[in-house]
Short mmCIF file of C-alpha atoms in Angstrom, two decimals:
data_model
loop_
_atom_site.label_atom_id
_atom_site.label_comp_id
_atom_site.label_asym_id
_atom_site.label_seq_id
_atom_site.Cartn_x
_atom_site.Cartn_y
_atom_site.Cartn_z
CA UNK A 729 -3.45 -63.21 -8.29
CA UNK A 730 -2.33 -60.70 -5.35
CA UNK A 731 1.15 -61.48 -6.42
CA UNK A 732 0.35 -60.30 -10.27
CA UNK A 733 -0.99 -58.02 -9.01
CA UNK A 734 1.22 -56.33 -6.64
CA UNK A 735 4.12 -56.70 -9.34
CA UNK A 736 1.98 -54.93 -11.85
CA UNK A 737 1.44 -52.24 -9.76
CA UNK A 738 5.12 -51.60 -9.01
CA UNK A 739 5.82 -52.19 -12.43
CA UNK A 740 4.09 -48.62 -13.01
CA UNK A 741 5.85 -47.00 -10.27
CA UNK A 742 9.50 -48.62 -11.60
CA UNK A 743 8.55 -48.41 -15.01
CA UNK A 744 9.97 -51.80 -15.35
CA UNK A 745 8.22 -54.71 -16.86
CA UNK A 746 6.41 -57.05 -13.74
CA UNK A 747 8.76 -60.23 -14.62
CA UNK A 748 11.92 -58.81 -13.23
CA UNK A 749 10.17 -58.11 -10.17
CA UNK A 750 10.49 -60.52 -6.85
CA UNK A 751 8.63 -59.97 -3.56
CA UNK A 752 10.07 -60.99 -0.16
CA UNK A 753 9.01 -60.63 3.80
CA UNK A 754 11.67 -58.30 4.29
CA UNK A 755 14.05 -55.51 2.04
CA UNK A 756 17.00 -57.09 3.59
CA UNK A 757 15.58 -60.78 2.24
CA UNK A 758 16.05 -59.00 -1.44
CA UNK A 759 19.11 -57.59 -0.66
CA UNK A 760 20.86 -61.50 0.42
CA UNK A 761 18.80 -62.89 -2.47
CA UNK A 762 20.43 -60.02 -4.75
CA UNK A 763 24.10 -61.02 -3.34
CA UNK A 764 23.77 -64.38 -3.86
CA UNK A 765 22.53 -64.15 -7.66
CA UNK A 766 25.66 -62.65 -8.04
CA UNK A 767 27.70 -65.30 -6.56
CA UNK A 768 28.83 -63.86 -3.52
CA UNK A 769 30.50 -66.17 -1.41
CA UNK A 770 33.10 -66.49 1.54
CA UNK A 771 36.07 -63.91 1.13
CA UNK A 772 34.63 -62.09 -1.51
CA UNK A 773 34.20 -58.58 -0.43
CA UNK A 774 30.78 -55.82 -0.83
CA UNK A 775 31.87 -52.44 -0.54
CA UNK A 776 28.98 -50.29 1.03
CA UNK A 777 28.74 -46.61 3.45
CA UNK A 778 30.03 -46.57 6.31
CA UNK A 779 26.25 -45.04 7.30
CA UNK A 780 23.68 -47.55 7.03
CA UNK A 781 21.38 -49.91 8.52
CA UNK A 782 22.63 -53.55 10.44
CA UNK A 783 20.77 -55.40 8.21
CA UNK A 784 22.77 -54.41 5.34
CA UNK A 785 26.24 -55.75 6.17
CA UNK A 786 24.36 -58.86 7.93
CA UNK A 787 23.32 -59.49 4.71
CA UNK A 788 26.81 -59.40 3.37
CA UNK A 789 28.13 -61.34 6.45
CA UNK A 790 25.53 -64.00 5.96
CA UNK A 791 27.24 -65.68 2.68
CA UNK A 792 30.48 -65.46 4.38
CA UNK A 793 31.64 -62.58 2.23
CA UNK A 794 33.00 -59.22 3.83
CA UNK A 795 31.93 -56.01 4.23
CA UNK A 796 33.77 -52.88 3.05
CA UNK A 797 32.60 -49.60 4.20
CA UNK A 798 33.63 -46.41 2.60
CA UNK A 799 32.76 -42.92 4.74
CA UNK A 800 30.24 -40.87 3.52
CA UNK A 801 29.59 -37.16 2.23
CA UNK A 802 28.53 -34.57 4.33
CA UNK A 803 26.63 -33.39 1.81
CA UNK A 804 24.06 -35.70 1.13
CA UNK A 805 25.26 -38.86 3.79
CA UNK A 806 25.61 -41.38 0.60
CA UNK A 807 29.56 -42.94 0.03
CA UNK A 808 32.12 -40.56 -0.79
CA UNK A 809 32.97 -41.17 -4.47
CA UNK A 810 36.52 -39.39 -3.93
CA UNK A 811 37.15 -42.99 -1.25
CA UNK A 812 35.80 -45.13 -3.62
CA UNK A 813 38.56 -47.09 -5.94
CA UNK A 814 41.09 -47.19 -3.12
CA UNK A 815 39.02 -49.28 -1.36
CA UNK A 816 38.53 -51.51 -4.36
CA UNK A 817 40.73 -54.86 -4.29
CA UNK A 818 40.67 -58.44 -6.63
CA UNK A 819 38.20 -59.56 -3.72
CA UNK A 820 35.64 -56.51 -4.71
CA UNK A 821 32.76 -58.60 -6.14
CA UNK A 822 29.98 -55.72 -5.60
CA UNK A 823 29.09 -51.96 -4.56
CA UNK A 824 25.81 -51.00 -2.94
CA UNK A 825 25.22 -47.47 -4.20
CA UNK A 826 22.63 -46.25 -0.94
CA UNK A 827 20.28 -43.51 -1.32
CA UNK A 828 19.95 -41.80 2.15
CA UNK A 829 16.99 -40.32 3.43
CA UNK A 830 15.99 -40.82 -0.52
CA UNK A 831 18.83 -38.68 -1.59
CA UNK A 832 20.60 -40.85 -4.56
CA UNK A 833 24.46 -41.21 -4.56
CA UNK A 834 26.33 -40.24 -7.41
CA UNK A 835 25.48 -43.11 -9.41
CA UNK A 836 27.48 -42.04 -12.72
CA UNK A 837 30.47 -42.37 -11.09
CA UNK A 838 29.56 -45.15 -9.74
CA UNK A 839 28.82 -47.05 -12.35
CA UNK A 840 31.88 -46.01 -14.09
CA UNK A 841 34.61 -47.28 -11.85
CA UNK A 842 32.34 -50.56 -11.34
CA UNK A 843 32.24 -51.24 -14.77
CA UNK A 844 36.37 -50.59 -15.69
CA UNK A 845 36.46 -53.33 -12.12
CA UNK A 846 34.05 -55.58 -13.53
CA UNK A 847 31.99 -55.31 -10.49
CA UNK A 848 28.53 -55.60 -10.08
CA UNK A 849 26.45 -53.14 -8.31
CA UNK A 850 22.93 -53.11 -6.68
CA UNK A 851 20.73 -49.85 -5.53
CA UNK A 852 19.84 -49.70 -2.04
CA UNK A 853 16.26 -48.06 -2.44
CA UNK A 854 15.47 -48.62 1.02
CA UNK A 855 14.50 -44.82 1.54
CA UNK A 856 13.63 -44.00 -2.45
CA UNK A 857 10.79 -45.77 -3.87
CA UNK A 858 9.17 -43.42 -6.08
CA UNK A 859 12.15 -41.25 -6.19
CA UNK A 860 14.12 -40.51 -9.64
CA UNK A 861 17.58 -39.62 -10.87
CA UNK A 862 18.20 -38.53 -13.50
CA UNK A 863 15.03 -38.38 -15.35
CA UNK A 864 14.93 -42.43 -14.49
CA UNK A 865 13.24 -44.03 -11.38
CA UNK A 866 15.33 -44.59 -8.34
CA UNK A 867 16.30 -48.68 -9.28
CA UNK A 868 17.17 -48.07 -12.89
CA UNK A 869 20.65 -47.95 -13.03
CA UNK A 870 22.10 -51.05 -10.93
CA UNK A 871 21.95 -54.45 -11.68
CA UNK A 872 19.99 -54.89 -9.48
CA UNK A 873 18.58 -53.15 -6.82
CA UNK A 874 15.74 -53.32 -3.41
CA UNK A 875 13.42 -51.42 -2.12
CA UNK A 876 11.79 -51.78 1.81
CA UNK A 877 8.38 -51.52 2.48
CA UNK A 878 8.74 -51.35 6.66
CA UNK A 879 7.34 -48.81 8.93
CA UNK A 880 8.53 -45.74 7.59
CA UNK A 881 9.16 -46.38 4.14
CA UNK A 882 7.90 -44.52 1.01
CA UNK A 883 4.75 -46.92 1.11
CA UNK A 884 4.19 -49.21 4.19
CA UNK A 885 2.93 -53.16 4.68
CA UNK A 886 4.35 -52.95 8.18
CA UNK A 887 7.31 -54.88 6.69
CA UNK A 888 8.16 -56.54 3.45
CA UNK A 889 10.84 -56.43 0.47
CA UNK A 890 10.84 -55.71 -3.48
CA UNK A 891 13.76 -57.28 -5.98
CA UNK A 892 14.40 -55.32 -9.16
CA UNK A 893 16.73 -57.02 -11.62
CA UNK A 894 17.80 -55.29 -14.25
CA UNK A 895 20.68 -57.72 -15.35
CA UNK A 896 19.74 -60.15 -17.27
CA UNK A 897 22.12 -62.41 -16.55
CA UNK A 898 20.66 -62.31 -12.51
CA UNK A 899 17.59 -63.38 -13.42
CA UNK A 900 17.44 -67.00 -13.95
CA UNK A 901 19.96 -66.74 -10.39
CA UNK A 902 16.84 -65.20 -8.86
CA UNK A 903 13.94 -67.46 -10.03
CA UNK A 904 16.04 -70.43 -8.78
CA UNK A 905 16.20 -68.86 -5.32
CA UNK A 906 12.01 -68.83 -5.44
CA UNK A 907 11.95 -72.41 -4.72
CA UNK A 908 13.85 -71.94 -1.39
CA UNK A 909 11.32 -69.15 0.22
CA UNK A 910 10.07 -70.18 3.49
CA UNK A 911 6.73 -69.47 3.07
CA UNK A 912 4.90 -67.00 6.25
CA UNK A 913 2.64 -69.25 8.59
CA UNK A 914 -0.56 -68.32 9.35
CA UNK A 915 0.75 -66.90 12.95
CA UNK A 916 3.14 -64.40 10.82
CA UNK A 917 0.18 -63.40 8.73
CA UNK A 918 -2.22 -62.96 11.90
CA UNK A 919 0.48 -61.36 13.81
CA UNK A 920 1.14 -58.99 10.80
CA UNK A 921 -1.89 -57.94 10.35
CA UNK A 922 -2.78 -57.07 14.06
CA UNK A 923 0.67 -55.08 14.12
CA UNK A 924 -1.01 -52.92 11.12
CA UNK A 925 -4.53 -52.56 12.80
CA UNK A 926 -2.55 -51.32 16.07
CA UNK A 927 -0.42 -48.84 14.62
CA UNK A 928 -4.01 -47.51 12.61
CA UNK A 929 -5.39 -47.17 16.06
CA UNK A 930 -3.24 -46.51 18.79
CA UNK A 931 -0.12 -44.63 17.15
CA UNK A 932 -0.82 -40.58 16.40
CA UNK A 933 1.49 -38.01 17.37
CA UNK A 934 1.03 -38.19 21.42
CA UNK A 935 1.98 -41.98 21.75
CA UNK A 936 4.40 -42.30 18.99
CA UNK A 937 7.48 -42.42 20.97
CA UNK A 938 6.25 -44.72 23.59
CA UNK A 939 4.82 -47.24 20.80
CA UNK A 940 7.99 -47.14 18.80
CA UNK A 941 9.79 -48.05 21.76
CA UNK A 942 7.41 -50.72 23.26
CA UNK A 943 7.03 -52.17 19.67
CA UNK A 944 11.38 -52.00 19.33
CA UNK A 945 12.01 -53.93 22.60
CA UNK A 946 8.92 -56.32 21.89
CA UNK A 947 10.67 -56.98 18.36
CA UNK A 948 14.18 -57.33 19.98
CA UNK A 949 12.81 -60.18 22.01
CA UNK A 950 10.08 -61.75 19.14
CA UNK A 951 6.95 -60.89 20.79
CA UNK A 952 5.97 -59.38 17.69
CA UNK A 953 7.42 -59.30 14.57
CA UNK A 954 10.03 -56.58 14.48
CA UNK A 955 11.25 -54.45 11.88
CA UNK A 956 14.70 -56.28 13.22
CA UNK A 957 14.83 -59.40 15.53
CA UNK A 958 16.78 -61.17 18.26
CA UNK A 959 19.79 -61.74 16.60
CA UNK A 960 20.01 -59.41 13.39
CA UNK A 961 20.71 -57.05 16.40
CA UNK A 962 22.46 -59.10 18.60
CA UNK A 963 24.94 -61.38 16.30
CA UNK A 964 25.83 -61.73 12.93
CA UNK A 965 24.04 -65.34 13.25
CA UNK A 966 21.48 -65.46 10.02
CA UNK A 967 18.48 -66.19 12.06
CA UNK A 968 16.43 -69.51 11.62
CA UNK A 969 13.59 -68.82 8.79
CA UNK A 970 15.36 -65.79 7.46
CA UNK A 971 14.59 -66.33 3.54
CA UNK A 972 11.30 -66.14 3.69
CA UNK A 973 8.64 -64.94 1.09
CA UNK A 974 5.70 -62.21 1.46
CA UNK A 975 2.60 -62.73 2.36
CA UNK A 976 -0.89 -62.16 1.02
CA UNK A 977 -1.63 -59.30 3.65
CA UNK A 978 1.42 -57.31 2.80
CA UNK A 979 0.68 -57.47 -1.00
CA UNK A 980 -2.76 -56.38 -0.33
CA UNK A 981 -1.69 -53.51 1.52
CA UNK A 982 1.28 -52.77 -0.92
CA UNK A 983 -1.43 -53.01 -3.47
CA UNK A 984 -3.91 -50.52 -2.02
CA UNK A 985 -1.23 -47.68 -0.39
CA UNK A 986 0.77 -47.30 -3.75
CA UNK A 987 -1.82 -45.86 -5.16
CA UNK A 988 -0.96 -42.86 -3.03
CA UNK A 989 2.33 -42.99 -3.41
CA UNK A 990 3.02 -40.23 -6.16
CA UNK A 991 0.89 -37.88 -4.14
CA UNK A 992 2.40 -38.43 -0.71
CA UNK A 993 6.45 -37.89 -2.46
CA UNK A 994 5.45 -34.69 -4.04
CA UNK A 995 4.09 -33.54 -0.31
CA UNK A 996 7.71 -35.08 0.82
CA UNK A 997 9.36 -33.05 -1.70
CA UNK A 998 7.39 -29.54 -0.58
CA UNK A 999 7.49 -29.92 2.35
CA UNK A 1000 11.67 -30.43 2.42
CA UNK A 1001 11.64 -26.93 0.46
CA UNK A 1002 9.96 -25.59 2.94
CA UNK A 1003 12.69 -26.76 6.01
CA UNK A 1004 15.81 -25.90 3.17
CA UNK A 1005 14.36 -22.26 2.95
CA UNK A 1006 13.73 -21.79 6.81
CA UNK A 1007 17.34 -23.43 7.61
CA UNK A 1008 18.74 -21.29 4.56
CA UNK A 1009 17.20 -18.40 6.22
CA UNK A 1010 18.54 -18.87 9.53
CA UNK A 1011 22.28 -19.11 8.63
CA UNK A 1012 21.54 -22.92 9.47
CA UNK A 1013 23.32 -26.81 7.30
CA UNK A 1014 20.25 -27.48 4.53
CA UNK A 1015 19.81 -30.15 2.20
CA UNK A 1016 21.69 -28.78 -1.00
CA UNK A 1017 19.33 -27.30 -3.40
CA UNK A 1018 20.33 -29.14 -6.74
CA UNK A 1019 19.18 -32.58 -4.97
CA UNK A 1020 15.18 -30.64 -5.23
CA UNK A 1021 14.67 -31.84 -9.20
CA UNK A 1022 14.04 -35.33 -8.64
CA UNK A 1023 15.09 -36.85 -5.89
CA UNK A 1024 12.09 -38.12 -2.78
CA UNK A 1025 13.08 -36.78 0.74
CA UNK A 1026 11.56 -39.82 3.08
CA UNK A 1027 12.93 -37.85 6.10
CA UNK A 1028 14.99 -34.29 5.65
CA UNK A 1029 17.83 -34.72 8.14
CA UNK A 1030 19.06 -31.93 10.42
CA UNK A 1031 22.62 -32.03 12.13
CA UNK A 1032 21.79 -31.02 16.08
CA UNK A 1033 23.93 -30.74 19.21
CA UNK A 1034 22.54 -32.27 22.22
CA UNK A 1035 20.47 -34.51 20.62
CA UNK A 1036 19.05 -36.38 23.27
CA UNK A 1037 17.59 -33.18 25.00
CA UNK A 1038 16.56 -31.67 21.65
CA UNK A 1039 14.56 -34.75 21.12
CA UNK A 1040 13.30 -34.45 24.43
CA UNK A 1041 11.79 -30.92 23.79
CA UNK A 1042 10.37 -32.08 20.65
CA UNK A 1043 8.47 -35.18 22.32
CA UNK A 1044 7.24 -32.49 24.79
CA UNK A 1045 5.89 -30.84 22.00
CA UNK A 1046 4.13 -34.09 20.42
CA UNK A 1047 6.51 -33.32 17.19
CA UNK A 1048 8.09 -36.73 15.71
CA UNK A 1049 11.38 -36.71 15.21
CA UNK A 1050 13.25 -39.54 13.60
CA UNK A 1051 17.16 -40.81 15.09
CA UNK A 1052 18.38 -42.47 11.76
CA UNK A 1053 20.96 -43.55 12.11
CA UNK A 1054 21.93 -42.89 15.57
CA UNK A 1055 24.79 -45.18 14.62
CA UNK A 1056 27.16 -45.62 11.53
CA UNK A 1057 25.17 -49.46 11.04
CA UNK A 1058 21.78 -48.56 13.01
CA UNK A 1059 21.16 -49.37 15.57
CA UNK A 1060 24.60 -51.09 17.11
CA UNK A 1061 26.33 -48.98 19.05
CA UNK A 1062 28.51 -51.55 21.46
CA UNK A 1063 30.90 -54.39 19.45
CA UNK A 1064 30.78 -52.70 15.82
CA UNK A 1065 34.12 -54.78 15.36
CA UNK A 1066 31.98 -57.33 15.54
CA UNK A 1067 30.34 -56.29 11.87
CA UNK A 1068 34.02 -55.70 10.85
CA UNK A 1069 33.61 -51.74 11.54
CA UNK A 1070 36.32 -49.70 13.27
CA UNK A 1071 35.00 -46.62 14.20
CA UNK A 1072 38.31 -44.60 14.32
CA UNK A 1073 38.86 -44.85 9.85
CA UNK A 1074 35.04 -43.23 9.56
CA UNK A 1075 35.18 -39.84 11.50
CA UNK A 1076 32.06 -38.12 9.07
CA UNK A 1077 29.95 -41.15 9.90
CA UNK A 1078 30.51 -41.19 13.13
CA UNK A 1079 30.18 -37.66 13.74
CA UNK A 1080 27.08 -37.67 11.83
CA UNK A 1081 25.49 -40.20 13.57
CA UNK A 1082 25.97 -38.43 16.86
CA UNK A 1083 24.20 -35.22 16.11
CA UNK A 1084 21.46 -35.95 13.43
CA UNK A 1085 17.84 -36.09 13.26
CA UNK A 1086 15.14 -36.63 10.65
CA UNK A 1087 12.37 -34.01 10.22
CA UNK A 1088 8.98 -35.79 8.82
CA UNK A 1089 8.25 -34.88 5.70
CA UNK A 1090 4.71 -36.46 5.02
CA UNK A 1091 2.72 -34.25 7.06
CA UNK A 1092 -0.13 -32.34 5.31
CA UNK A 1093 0.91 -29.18 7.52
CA UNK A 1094 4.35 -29.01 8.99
CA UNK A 1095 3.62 -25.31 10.57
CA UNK A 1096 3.98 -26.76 13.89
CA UNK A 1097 7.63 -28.55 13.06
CA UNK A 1098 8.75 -25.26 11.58
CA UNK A 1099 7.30 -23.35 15.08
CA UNK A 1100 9.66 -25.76 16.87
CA UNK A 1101 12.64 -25.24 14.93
CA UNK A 1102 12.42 -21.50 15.32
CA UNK A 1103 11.77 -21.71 18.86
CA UNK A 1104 14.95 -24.45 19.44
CA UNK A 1105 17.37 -22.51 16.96
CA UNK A 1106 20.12 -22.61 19.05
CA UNK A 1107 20.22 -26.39 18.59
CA UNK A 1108 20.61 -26.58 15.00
CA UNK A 1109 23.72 -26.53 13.12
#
């Protein structure tokens, strides 16, 4: 029943029927289970940015297959569509079109040169759910694509992963792979759920940097369920229990918080024209104007220099800055060979990843953010 549910209610959202719609513990879960429908297997290769999360080409290097980045724009962080077919070969079995920060690639394009490859392609919605392009809802285009439902997602269950399939041909791929979810124990569930009562108490604007932190090194060593754990940090080992399927808490939650959802993006979406006009004003890199129509801004990012002491100042200030992605796959920064990344044929990504910073966009009142910016001008690019 929570599963109906659930599915019905993101049915609305994806204006998609419930059926092609698969639930999982984690967004990364959907992504493998997305590869995999589509036959992925050792030596094939997944073209993806060069500016992502480590979960993503885990994913990839999980079936064996390898991943091909491409850098990204500077003007909206998503692959650069001008790199894109020469880094297409007879091994290129998929594309993950990623919308950064909730800012959708150029999926026409896209599309186009995957179709004249006869390559399939899946939407990383991480960052967009409830976003559009297009006229369409962020998801519509691929075939396939997943959306997160972590920490600081669009809507949060603490963690937890959606599947849409919008190829056909995937689906019966898909509803075989049910079968082999690991189903959450009741010490996942419990665990979950007093994860999600903490953060409702104890995390507000003076202990959010300390919490994150406490709660990243407690998930790096599996005292609590992290967002990533022990090794999809540390290796490119899929850990033990990996496929695993939602539970009843995070459906209950996902349930109850979309409902907000619509609300909460249009506040994103003011509240980034607010930062473009005050960075526009100041002679200062903003978010380009024609990305406003449609498109959700889950974080507005800002290009810095000294970013370690400008973060500083703002955690003096009790403001809440994000660091994605503080490397080109988040969070590695030591061994990216390791994830078959060499740093020296990405210079935007890795440049960008040095000097940016996420302003929060879901605030009811971001007067205080803007005071901040004025008064730490000098900082901004």
């Amino acid at each position: 029943m929570k599963n109906a549910e659930y599915k019905k209610a993101i049915a609305s959202v994806l204006e998609c029927e419930a059926n092609k719609i698969f639930l999982y513990w984690k967004g990364r879960v959907a992504l493998f289970a997305a590869l995999t429908s589509m036959g992925v297997k050792k030596g094939d290769e997944v073209i993806l940015p060069a500016y992502t999360c480590v979960v993503v080409p885990n994913a990839i290097l999980y079936l064996g297959a390898i991943p091909i980045y491409v850098d990204i724009s500077e003007d909206d962080y998503n692959l650069d569509i001008s790199k894109l077919e020469n880094a297409i070969t007879s091994k290129t079995k998929v594309i993950i079109c990623q919308n950064t920060f909730g800012l959708s690639t150029n999926l026409e394009q896209i599309l186009r040169i995957a179709k004249k490859n006869n390559i399939f392609t899946i939407e990383d919605c991480t960052h967009g759910f409830g976003g559009y392009y297009d006229g369409k809802p962020n998801g519509s285009f691929c075939d396939a694509a997943y959306f997160s439902t972590q920490w600081n997602k669009p809507i949060s269950t603490g963690i937890g992963g959606i599947l849409l399939v919008n190829n056909k041909q995937l689906l019966d791929g898909v509803i075989k792979l049910e079968s082999k979810k690991i189903k959450p124990t009741i010490v996942d569930t419990i665990s979950l759920s007093l994860l999600l009562l903490s953060r409702k108490l104890f995390i507000n604007k003076y202990s959010y940097y300390k919490m994150v932190n406490l709660y990243r090194i407690l998930g790096k060593y599996k005292v609590v369920i992290g967002s990533s754990e022990g090794t999809e940090i540390t290796s490119i080992e899929m850990p033990v229990k990996y496929f695993k399927d939602m539970s009843n808490i995070q459906m209950i939650i996902g349930t109850k918080n979309i409902v907000t959802l619509k609300e909460i993006n249009e506040r994103r979406k003011n509240n980034s024209i607010i930062y473009t006009q005050f960075l526009k004003n100041n002679g200062k890199k903003f978010v380009a104007e024609k990305y406003f129509e449609n498109h959700l801004f889950l974080k507005y990012p800002l290009i810095v220099k000294n970013r370690d002491l400008f973060i500083e100042r703002a955690n003096k200030e009790n403001i809440i800055l994000g660091d994605w992605f503080n490397s080109p796959i988040h969070p590695i920064k030591k061994n990216l060979h390791l994830w078959q990344f060499e740093p020296e044929l990405f210079p935007i990504a890795m440049e960008v990843s040095k000097k940016i910073v996420n302003l929060p966009t879901e605030l009811k009142n971001i007067d205080r953010v803007i005071d901040f910016l004025r008064l730490n001008l000098d900082f901004i690019q």
